[in-house]
Amino acid sequence: VFDAEVERVLKAGWLPIARLSEVANAGDYVSRDTLGVPLVVTRDAAGAVHVLSRVCRHRGMPVVEGDGNAPVLMCSYHLWRYGLDGALLTAPAMQGSDIFDPADCGLPRIRSETWCGWVFANLGGGAAPLAPSVGPLSARAAALEAYVTAAVLTFESPWNWKVMVENFMESYHHIGPHARTLQQTNPGLGTYPGEGSDAFAMLENPTVDGSQGFLVAAVFPLHLLFVSGTDGLAGWYEITDLAAGRFTLNIHILAEPSLAADPAFVEVVKGQLNAIHLEDIPACEGVQKGVASPLYEPGPLSPLEGCLWRFHRHLQGCFA
Ligand code: FES
Ligand SMILES: [Fe+2]
């Protein structure tokens, strides 16, 4: 099932693979291994952002690892040099080959799109354009383009990625695991799904006094973000290193640059997000165990879980 999901859900869809701020300057590059595919995100001298295979077209050595800044990407094995747009520039001692054509030896370009400060990649290449499919969410997340990453919390997560999406996209469970935290400020029974479609979902989490609380949102299949209503703060639950029953969760705290530069503020937010996620872990671990039972059949959803219905519709569409 996981292999089928990789092909029909994950590679078929748009996956967030970097923040634009990670490739802010010409020559910046960041390596990613997305669904086992070695990629590199670059910014070229003209300012364009590219997502490329980072596997050398000669004999398969990765041309770069990690992050950095360089005018060209040079493979360390036989020194083939590629431009930041993937074009092969030079290859030593290939004159004797009568089949060698540099124009045929560029690094494969992966379809990409930038949205609200993220670089998204579509490995399958056939997805509908991203921005038009998530319009109402773009309006709410536009400010995040200018936010920077203030901190990242990392958790090894021994449960299926869909359990994480579902946990993130309903606040019904504030009355359970978050009874002493989120339920006090943003009661689960007061939350409601906003606009959405088979491509995205939004869940409003008003505060007890009815003022704008926070928005959680998903760009399916697995981009999870929240936007705080008032104070220049947002977050990204990044799901990486995917396997059938586990992944690595990187919770990115995104903030306006002035807030991100305030260590005291960042420490408070880190503490809050860490505490809330520690409350979610037993629920996710429990569900992972429970859904594996041969006696489990999915039960009815609450109207508070409309975003899960949208997620399921998205998955059904991938397998239609
Ligand atoms: S494998 Fe990269 S130059 Fe030979
Ligand atoms: Fe939760």
Coordinates of N, CA and C and ligand atoms in Angstrom, one line a residue, residues 56-61 63 75-80 82, ligand 1:
C56 N 24.7 12.8 -10.8 CA 25.5 13.1 -12.0 C 25.1 12.2 -13.1
R57 N 25.1 12.9 -14.3 CA 24.6 12.2 -15.5 C 25.7 11.3 -16.1
H58 N 26.9 11.3 -15.5 CA 28.0 10.5 -16.0 C 27.9 9.1 -15.4
R59 N 28.3 8.8 -14.2 CA 28.2 7.5 -13.6 C 27.5 7.5 -12.3
G60 N 26.7 8.5 -12.0 CA 25.7 8.4 -10.9 C 26.1 8.9 -9.6
M61 N 27.3 9.5 -9.4 CA 27.7 10.1 -8.2 C 26.8 11.4 -7.9
V63 N 26.2 15.0 -7.1 CA 27.1 16.1 -7.5 C 27.3 17.0 -6.3
C75 N 30.7 17.7 -9.9 CA 30.8 16.3 -9.4 C 32.3 16.0 -9.0
S76 N 32.5 15.5 -7.8 CA 33.8 15.3 -7.3 C 34.5 14.0 -7.9
Y77 N 33.7 13.2 -8.7 CA 34.3 12.0 -9.2 C 35.2 12.2 -10.4
H78 N 34.6 12.8 -11.5 CA 35.4 13.1 -12.7 C 35.3 14.6 -13.1
L79 N 34.8 15.4 -12.2 CA 34.8 16.8 -12.3 C 33.9 17.4 -13.4
W80 N 32.8 16.7 -13.7 CA 31.8 17.3 -14.6 C 31.2 18.5 -13.8
Y82 N 28.1 21.4 -13.6 CA 26.8 21.8 -14.0 C 26.4 23.2 -13.6
Ligands
FES1 S1 30.2 10.4 -11.9 FE1 30.1 12.5 -11.9 S2 31.8 13.1 -13.2 FE2 31.8 10.9 -13.3

